[in-house]
XYZ file of C-alpha atoms in Angstrom:
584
model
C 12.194 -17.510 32.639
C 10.918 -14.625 30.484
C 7.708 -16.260 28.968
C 5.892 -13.954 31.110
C 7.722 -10.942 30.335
C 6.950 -12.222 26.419
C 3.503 -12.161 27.173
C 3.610 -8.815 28.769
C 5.551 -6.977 25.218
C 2.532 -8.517 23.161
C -0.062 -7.375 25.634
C 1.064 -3.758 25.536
C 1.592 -3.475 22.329
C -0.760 -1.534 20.478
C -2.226 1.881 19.971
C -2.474 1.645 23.920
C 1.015 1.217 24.511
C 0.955 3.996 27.092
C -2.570 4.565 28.236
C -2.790 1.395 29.400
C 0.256 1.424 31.253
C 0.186 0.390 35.240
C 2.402 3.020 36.651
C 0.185 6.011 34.437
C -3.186 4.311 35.400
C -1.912 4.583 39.019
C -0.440 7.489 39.438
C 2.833 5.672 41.166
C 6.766 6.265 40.278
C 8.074 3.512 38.262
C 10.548 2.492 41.057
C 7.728 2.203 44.248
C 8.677 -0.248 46.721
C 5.615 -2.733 47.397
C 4.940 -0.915 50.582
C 4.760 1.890 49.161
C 2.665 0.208 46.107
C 0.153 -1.752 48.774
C -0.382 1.709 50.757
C -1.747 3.630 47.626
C -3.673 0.753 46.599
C -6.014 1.021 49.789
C -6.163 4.667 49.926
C -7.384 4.209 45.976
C -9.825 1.464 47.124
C -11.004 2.999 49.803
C -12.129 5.849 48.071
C -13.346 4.461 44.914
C -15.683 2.223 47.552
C -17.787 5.409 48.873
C -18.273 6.635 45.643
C -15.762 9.480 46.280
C -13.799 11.873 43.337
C -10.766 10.312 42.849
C -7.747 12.030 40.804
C -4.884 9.854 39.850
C -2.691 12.692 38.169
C -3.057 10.823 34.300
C -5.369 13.079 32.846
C -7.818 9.621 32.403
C -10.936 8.664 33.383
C -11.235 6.718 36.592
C -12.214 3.072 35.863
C -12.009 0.722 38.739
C -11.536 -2.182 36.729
C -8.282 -0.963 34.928
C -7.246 0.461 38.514
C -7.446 -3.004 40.187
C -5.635 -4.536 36.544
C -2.481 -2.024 37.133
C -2.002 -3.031 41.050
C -2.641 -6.043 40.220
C 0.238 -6.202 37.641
C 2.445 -3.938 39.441
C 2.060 -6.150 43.208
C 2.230 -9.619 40.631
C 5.226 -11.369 38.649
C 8.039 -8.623 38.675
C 8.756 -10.202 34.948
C 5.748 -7.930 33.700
C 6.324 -5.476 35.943
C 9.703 -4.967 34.665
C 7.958 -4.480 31.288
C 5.882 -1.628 32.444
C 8.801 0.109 34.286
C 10.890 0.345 31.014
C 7.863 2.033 28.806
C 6.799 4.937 31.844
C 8.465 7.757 33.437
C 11.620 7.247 35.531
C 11.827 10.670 36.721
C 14.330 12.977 37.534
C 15.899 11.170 40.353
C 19.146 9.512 39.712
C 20.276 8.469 43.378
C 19.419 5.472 43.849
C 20.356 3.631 40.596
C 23.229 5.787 39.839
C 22.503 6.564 35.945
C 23.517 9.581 34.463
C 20.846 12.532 34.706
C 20.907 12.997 30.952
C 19.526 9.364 30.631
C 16.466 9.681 32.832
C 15.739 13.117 30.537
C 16.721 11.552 27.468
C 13.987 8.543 28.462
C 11.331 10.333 29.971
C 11.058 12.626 26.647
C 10.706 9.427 24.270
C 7.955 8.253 26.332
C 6.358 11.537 26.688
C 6.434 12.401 22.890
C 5.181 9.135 21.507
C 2.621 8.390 24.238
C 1.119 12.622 23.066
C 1.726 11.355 19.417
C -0.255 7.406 19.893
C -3.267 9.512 22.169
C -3.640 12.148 19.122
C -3.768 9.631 15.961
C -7.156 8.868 16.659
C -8.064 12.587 16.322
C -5.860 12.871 12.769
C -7.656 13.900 9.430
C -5.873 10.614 7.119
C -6.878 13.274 4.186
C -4.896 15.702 5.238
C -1.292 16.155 5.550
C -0.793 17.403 9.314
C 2.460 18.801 9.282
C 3.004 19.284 12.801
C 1.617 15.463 13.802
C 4.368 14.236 11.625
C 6.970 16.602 13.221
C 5.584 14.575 16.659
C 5.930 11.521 15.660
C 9.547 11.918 13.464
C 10.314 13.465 17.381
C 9.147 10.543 19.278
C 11.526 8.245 16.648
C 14.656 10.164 17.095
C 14.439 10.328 20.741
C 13.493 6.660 21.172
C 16.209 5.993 18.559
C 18.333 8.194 21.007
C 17.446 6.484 23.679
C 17.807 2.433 22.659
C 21.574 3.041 21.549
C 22.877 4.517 25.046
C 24.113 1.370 27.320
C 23.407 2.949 30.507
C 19.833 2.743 29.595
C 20.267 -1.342 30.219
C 22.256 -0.589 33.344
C 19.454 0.810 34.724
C 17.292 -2.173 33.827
C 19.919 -4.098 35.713
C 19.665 -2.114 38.769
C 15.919 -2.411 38.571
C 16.246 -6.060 39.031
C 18.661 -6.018 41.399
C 16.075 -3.906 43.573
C 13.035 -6.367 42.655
C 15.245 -8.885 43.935
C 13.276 -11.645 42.806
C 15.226 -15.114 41.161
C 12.855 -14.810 38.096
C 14.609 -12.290 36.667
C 18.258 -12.416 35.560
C 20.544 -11.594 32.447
C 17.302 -13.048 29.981
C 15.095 -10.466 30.815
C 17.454 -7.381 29.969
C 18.046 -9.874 26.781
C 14.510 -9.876 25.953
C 13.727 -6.346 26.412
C 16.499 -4.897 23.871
C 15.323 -7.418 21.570
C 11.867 -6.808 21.210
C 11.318 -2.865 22.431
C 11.669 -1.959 18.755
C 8.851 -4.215 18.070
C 6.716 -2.950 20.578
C 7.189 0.622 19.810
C 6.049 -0.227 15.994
C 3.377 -2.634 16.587
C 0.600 -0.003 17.239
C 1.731 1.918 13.988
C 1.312 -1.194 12.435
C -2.181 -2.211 13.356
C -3.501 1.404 12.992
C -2.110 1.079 9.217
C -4.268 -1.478 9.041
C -7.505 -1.214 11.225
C -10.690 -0.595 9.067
C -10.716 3.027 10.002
C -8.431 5.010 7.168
C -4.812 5.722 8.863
C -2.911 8.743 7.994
C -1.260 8.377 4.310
C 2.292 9.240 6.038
C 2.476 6.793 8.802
C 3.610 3.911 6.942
C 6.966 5.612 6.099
C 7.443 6.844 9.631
C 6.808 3.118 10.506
C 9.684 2.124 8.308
C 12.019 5.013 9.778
C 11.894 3.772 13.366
C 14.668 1.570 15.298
C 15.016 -2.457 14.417
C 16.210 -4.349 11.802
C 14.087 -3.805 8.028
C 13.594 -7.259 8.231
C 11.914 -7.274 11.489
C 9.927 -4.721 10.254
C 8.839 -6.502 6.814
C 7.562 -9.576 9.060
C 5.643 -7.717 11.794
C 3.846 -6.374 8.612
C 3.224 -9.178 7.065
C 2.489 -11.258 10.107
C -0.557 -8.634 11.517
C -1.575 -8.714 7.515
C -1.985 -12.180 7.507
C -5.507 -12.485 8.631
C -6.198 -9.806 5.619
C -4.206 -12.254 3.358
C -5.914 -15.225 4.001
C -9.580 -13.420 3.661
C -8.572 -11.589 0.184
C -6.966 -15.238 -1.046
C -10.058 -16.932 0.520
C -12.810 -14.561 -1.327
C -10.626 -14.916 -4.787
C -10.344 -18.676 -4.627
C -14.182 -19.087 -4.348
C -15.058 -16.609 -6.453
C -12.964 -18.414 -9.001
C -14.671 -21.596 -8.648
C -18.362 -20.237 -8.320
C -17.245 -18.424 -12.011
C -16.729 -22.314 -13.363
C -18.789 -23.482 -12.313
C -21.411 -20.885 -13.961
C -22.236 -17.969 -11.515
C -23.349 -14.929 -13.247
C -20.284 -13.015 -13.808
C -21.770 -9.410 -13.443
C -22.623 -9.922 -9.753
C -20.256 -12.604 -9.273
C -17.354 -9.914 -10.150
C -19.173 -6.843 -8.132
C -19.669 -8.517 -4.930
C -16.406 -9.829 -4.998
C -14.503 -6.361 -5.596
C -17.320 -4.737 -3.028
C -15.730 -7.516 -0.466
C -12.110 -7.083 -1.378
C -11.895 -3.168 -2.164
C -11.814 -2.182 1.708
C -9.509 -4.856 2.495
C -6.879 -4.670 -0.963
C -6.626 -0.407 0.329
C -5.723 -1.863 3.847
C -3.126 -4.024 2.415
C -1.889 -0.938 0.586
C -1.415 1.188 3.675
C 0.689 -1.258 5.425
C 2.148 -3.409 3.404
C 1.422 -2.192 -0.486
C 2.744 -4.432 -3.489
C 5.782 -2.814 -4.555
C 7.291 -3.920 -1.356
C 5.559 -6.437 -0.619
C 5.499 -9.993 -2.712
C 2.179 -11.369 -1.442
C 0.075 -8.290 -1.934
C 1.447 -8.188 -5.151
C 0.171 -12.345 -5.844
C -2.633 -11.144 -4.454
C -3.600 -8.225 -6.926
C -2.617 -10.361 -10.195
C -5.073 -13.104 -8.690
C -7.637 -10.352 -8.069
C -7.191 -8.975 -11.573
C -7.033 -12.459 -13.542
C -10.212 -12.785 -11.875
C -11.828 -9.829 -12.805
C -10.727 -9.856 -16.407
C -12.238 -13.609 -16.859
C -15.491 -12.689 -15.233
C -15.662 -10.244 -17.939
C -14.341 -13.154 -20.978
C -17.738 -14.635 -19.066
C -20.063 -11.715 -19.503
C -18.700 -11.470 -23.026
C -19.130 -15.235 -23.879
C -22.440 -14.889 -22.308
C -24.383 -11.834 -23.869
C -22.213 -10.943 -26.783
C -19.677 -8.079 -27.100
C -22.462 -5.430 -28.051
C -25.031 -5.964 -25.032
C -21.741 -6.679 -22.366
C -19.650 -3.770 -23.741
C -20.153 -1.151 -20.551
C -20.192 -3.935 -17.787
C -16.993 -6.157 -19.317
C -15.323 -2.728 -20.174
C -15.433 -1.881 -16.152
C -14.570 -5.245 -15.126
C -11.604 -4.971 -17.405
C -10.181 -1.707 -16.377
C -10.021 -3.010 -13.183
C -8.424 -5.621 -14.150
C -5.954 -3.425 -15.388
C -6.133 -1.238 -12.374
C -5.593 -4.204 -9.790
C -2.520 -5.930 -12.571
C 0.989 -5.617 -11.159
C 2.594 -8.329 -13.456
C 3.052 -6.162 -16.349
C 2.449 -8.981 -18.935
C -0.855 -9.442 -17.626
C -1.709 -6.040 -18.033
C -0.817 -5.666 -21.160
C -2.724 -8.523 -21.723
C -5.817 -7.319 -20.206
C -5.553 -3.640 -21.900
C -5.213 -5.608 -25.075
C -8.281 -7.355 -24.411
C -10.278 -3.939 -22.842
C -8.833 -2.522 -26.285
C -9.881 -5.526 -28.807
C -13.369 -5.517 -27.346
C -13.860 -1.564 -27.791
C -12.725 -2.179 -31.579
C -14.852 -5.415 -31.847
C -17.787 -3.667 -30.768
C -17.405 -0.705 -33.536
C -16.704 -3.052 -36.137
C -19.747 -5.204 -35.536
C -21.873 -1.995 -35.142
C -20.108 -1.008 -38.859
C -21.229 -3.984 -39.920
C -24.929 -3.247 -38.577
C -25.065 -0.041 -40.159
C -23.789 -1.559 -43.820
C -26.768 -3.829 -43.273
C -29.106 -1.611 -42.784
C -27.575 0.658 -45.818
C -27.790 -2.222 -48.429
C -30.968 -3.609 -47.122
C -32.398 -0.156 -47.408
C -31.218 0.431 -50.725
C -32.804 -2.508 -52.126
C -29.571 -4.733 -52.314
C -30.829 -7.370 -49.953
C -28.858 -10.117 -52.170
C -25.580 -8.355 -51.547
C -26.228 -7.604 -47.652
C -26.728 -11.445 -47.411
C -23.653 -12.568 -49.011
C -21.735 -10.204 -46.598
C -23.536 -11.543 -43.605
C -22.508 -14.988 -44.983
C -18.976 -14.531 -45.696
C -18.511 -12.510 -42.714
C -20.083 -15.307 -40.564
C -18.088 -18.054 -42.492
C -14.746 -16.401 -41.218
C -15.918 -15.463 -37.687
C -16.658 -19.479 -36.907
C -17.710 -20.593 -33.561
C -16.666 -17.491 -31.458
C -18.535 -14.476 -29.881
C -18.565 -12.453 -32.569
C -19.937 -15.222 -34.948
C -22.738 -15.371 -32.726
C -23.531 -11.304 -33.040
C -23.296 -11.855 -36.349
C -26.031 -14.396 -36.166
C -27.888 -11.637 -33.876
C -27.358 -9.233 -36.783
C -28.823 -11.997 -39.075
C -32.141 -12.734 -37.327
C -32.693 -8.680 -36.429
C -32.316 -7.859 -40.187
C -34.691 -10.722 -41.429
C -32.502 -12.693 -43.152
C -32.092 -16.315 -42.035
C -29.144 -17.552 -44.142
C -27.474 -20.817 -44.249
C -23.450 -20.455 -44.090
C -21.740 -22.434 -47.147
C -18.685 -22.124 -48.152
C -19.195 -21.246 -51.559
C -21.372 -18.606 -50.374
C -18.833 -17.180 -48.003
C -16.044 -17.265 -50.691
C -17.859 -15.466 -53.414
C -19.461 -12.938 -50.533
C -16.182 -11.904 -49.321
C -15.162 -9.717 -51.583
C -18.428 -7.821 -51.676
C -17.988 -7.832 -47.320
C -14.478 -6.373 -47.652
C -15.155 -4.028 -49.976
C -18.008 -2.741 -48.528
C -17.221 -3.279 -44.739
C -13.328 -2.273 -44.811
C -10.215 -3.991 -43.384
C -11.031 -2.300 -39.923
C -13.952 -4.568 -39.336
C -11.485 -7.294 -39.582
C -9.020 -5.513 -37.265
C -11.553 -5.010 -34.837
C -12.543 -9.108 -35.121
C -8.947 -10.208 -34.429
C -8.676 -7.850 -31.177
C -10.860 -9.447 -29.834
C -9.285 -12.478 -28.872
C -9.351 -11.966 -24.836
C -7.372 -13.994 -22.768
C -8.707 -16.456 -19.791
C -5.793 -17.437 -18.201
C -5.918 -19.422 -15.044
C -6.887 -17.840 -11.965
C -3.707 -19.427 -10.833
C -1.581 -17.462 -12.974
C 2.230 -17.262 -11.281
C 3.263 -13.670 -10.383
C 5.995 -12.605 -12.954
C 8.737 -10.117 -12.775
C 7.983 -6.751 -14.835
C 9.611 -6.778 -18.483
C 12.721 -4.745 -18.974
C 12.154 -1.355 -20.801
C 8.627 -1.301 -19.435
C 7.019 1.344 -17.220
C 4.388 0.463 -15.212
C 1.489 3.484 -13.752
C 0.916 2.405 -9.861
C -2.227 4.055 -10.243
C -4.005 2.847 -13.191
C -0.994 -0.004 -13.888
C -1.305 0.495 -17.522
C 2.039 -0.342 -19.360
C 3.959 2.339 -21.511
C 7.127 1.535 -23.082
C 10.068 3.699 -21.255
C 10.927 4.973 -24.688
C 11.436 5.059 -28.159
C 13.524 2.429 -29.285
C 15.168 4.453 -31.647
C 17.347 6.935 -29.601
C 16.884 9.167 -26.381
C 13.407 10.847 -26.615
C 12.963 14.261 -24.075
C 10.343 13.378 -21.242
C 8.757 15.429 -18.583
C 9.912 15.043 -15.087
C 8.307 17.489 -13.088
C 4.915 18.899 -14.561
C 2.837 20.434 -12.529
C 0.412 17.628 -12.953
C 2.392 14.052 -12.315
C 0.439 12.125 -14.667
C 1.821 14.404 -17.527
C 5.437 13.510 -16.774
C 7.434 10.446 -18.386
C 6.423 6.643 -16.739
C 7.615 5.723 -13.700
C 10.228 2.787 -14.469
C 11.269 4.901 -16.982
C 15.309 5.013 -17.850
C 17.305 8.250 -17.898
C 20.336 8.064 -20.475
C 22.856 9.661 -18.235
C 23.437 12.381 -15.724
C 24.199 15.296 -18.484
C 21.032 14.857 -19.670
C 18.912 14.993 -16.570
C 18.124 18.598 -16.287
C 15.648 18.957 -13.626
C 15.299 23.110 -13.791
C 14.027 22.220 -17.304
C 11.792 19.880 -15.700
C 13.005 17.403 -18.512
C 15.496 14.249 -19.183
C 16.872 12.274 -22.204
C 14.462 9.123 -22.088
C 16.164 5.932 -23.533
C 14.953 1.545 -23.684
C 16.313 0.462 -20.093
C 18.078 -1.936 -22.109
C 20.286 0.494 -23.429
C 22.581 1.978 -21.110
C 21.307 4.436 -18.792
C 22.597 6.497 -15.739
C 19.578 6.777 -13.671
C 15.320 5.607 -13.592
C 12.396 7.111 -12.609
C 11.245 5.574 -8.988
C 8.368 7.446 -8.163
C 5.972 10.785 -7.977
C 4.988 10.572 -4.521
C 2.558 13.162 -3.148
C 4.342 15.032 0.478
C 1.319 17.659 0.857
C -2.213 18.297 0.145
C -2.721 20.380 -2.650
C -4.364 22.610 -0.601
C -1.713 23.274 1.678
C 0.346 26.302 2.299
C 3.848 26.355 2.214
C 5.554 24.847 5.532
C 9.366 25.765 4.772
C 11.971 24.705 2.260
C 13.556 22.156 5.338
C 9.815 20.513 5.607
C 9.791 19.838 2.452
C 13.018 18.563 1.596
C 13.000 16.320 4.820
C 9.540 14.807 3.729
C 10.772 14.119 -0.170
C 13.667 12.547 1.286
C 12.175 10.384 3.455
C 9.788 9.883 0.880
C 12.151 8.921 -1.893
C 14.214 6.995 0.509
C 11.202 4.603 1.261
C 10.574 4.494 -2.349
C 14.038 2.949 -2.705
C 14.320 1.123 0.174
C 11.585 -1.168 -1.658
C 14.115 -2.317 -4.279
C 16.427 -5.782 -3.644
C 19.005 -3.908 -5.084
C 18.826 -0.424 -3.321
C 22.167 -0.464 -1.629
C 23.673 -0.137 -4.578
C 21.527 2.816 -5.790
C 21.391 6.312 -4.548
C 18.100 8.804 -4.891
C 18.071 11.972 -6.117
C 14.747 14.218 -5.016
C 13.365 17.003 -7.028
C 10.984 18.566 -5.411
C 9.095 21.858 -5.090
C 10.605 25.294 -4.408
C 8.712 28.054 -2.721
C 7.896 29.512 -6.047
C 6.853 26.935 -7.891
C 4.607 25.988 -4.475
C 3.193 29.709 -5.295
C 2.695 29.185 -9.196
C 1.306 25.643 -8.676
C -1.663 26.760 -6.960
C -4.317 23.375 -6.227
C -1.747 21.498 -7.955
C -0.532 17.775 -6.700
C 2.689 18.809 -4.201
C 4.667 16.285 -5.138
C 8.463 14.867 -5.744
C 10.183 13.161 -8.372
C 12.304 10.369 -7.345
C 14.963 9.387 -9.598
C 17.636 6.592 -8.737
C 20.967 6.181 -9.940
C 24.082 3.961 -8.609
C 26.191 5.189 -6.190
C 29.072 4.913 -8.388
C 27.015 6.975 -11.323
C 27.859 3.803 -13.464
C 25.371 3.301 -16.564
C 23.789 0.000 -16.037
C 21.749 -2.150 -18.518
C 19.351 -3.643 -16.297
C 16.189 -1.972 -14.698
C 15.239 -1.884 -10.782
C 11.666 -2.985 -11.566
């Protein structure tokens, strides 16, 4: 009975929710009989036929085809015409269906303010913060918010069916309708988030703030990601097999992140990895992959000659890492090939000291005993390049490496050594399983370099609101209690998260442009706490956890001049309890 209707809510639902709708396109109240419907459909005809101006009251551009769609739909199954009715204007008329005025005023405003705030978002700067769109569309979600809880707003629906008179609709359409209006009203949110074209920075909260269950929410997200999903895991899986099976893993890794960048800060709009499992799997896959394509480039040219393109390839690696023993995994490897890399040019230069200095026989037994302990890796094979450029051709024996080694360390130094073991780079499987973050670790979301939370000797002081966020302590990191959590000092007592601690660092998230003057104390606590509360809502946990928001004061605004306008978002239990565990 209402697979038509069904039909209908997916049809309508995007960015033209409204300007697509029949009763706009035609100019006609939502409750027209059919006469009255059939009568303004030849008049419209008729006119449209000699070429006459034709003005149908919308503010839209006449198009004949979308006219003849909306009588169509509005003369055809009353099941999608019932659809239409519920997302236009009613008007202010109340005497034939009985409903209270306020209702009708109450409805006509929800519509009104998000069909002004869906026609604008094409016109939005995503750069910039646009106070007073935001204002719109936080409008258009409390009055459709309003709106969906009031029961007469059904009884009108009823009525409306009772006047279509028509046995296809009954009970199951009025059924349908409160089920999936909250759907329909987020849907075009959701595929502006993520169409190509950048989308606001804001949205994707304000998505999360309108009517319907969080769940619902989480799988409309993930269900209009999934064709991004299934390119991204596509593009990694091949490029994964082309790398065994001996692509060149320069352009192999660059047209890969060239194909995936656009779509990875798509993913991050709408449905970004700290709430989000799969775009999470997705980024450890896409770093895994990057770091072994620059093991490749290593294994391939050496550490010296791949240094800049493997050190790139690496740090995004570490860059794309959520799984924070993979990145410290792959900053341990960025870092070992950095210290590889001096130590072998070290070596180089001791070379070219003892050579030039006449001791040729002691430069040789170096080069042996260093090459003796190196074995079959990389870096025996630079030393082997450092071999042939300095002239001497030497055969490795282990006598020779044994009585040279003592000359190499003494003349080379223990850091060459330190540099050789750092190098040992991981090239784990491009299947590697996605792994919860390790307690007493903070995590950056921008670079996602790993920092331990603190000292593990005691509370240490950290910064909590600098005027630059990436001078403050780690987000992830653990605040020892409530006492010590001064934010007018801009500071807090920093402790291991598995020591007991009142409270954790969530997030720094920006709420203006740093350009941007000040819009009122009430704008900006209302955006930190909607910020802060999205933020937490992210956490399995977070109904058991309260946020506290600092954020900026009208002075500090002043004295922060091109700074990042920004909150910090600390959580804490609701009870103020001192836990052991850590949210991430």
């Amino acid at each position: 009975m209402t697979d038509q209707a069904r039909r209908g809510l997916a049809e309508i639902s995007t960015p033209q929710l409204y300007r697509r709708n029949a009763f706009r396109i035609t100019g006609l109240p939502t409750d027209a009989d059919r006469r009255t419907v059939r009568q303004r459909q030849q008049k419209i005809n008729t006119m449209l036929e000699v070429g006459a101006d034709v003005e149908l009251g919308n503010g839209l551009p006449v198009d004949p085809t979308e006219v003849k769609r909306a009588f169509d739909l509005i003369l055809g199954d009353p099941r999608r015409r019932l659809v239409d009715e519920l997302f236009w204007l009613w008007g202010e008329d109340v005497s034939a269906c009985g409903c209270p005025s306020s209702l009708h005023q109450a409805h006509d405003l929800a519509v009104r303010s998000h069909s002004a705030a869906l026609d604008e978002l094409p016109t939005l700067d995503p750069t910039s913060d646009e106070a007073e769109a935001r204002n719109r569309w936080e409008q258009a979600r409390l009055h459709w918010t309003d709106v969906l809880r009031r029961v007469p707003l059904w009884d009108h629906l009823r009525h409306r069916i009772s006047e279509l008179d028509d046995r296809q609709l009954d009970e199951s359409m009025i059924d349908l309708l409160r089920d999936e209006a909250p759907a329909v009203l987020i849907k075009p949110m959701i595929q502006t988030l993520l169409a190509p074209e950048p989308a606001p920075t804001w949205l994707a909260a304000q998505a999360r703030d309108w009517p319907g269950p969080k769940t619902m929410l989480v799988d409309l997200l993930e269900e209009a990601a999934a064709p991004l999903y299934e390119t991204a895991d596509d593009t990694i899986r091949d490029a994964a097999s082309d790398l065994r099976s001996g692509a060149e893993p320069n352009k192999l890794a660059d047209s890969t992140y060239r194909t995936l960048r656009p779509i990875f800060e798509r993913l991050h709009r709408a449905v970004p990895h700290r709430r989000h499992r799969r775009t999470a799997e997705l980024r450890d896959r896409m770093a895994v992959l990057l770091n072994n394509c620059a093991q490749q480039l290593i294994e391939n040219l050496g550490p010296t000659e791949a240094l800049t393109k493997a050190a790139r390839w690496l740090g995004m690696a570490r860059q794309y890492s959520v799984d924070t023993e993979n990145t410290a995994l792959i900053s341990n490897n960025l870092n070992g090939l950095r210290e590889t890399v001096t130590a072998l040019e070290e070596i180089k230069r001791n070379v070219e000291y003892l050579v030039r200095t006449g001791q040729v026989a002691q430069a040789r037994r170096m080069l042996t005993a260093i090459r003796y302990q190196a074995g079959d890796s990389v870096e025996g094979r630079e030393i082997d390049r450092i071999i042939e450029s300095s002239g001497m051709n030497t055969t490795v024996s282990p006598f020779a490496a044994v009585a040279g080694c003592v000359v190499a360390l003494l003349v080379v130094g223990l850091v060459i050594w330190l540099g050789y073991l750092g190098v040992r780079m991981l090239f784990f499987s491009d299947e590697e399983p996605v792994r919860p973050p390790a307690s007493g670790v903070a995590v950056d979301p921008v670079t996602g370099a790993t920092q331990e939370a603190a000292a593990q000797d005691g509370p240490q002081l950290g910064e909590v609101f600098q005027p630059d966020p990436t001078d403050n302590t780690p987000i992830g990191s653990c605040i020892q209690s409530f006492e010590s959590y001064d934010p007018e000092q801009q500071q807090a007592a920093i402790v291991d998260c598995d020591e007991p601690h009142w409270g954790q660092v969530i997030g720094y998230p920006t709420l203006f442009a740093s350009d941007s003057d000040w819009p009122g104390d009430a704008m900006v606590s209302q955006v930190a706490e909607t910020e802060c509360t999205r933020i937490l809502d992210g956490f399995v946990a977070a109904d058991a956890y309260r946020y506290l928001a600092v954020r900026p004061t009208e002075q500090l605004w002043s004295e922060r001049e091109d700074q990042p306008r920004y909150a910090t978002c600390v959580a804490a239990r609701v009870d103020d309890e001192a836990v052991t565990t850590t949210l991430y």
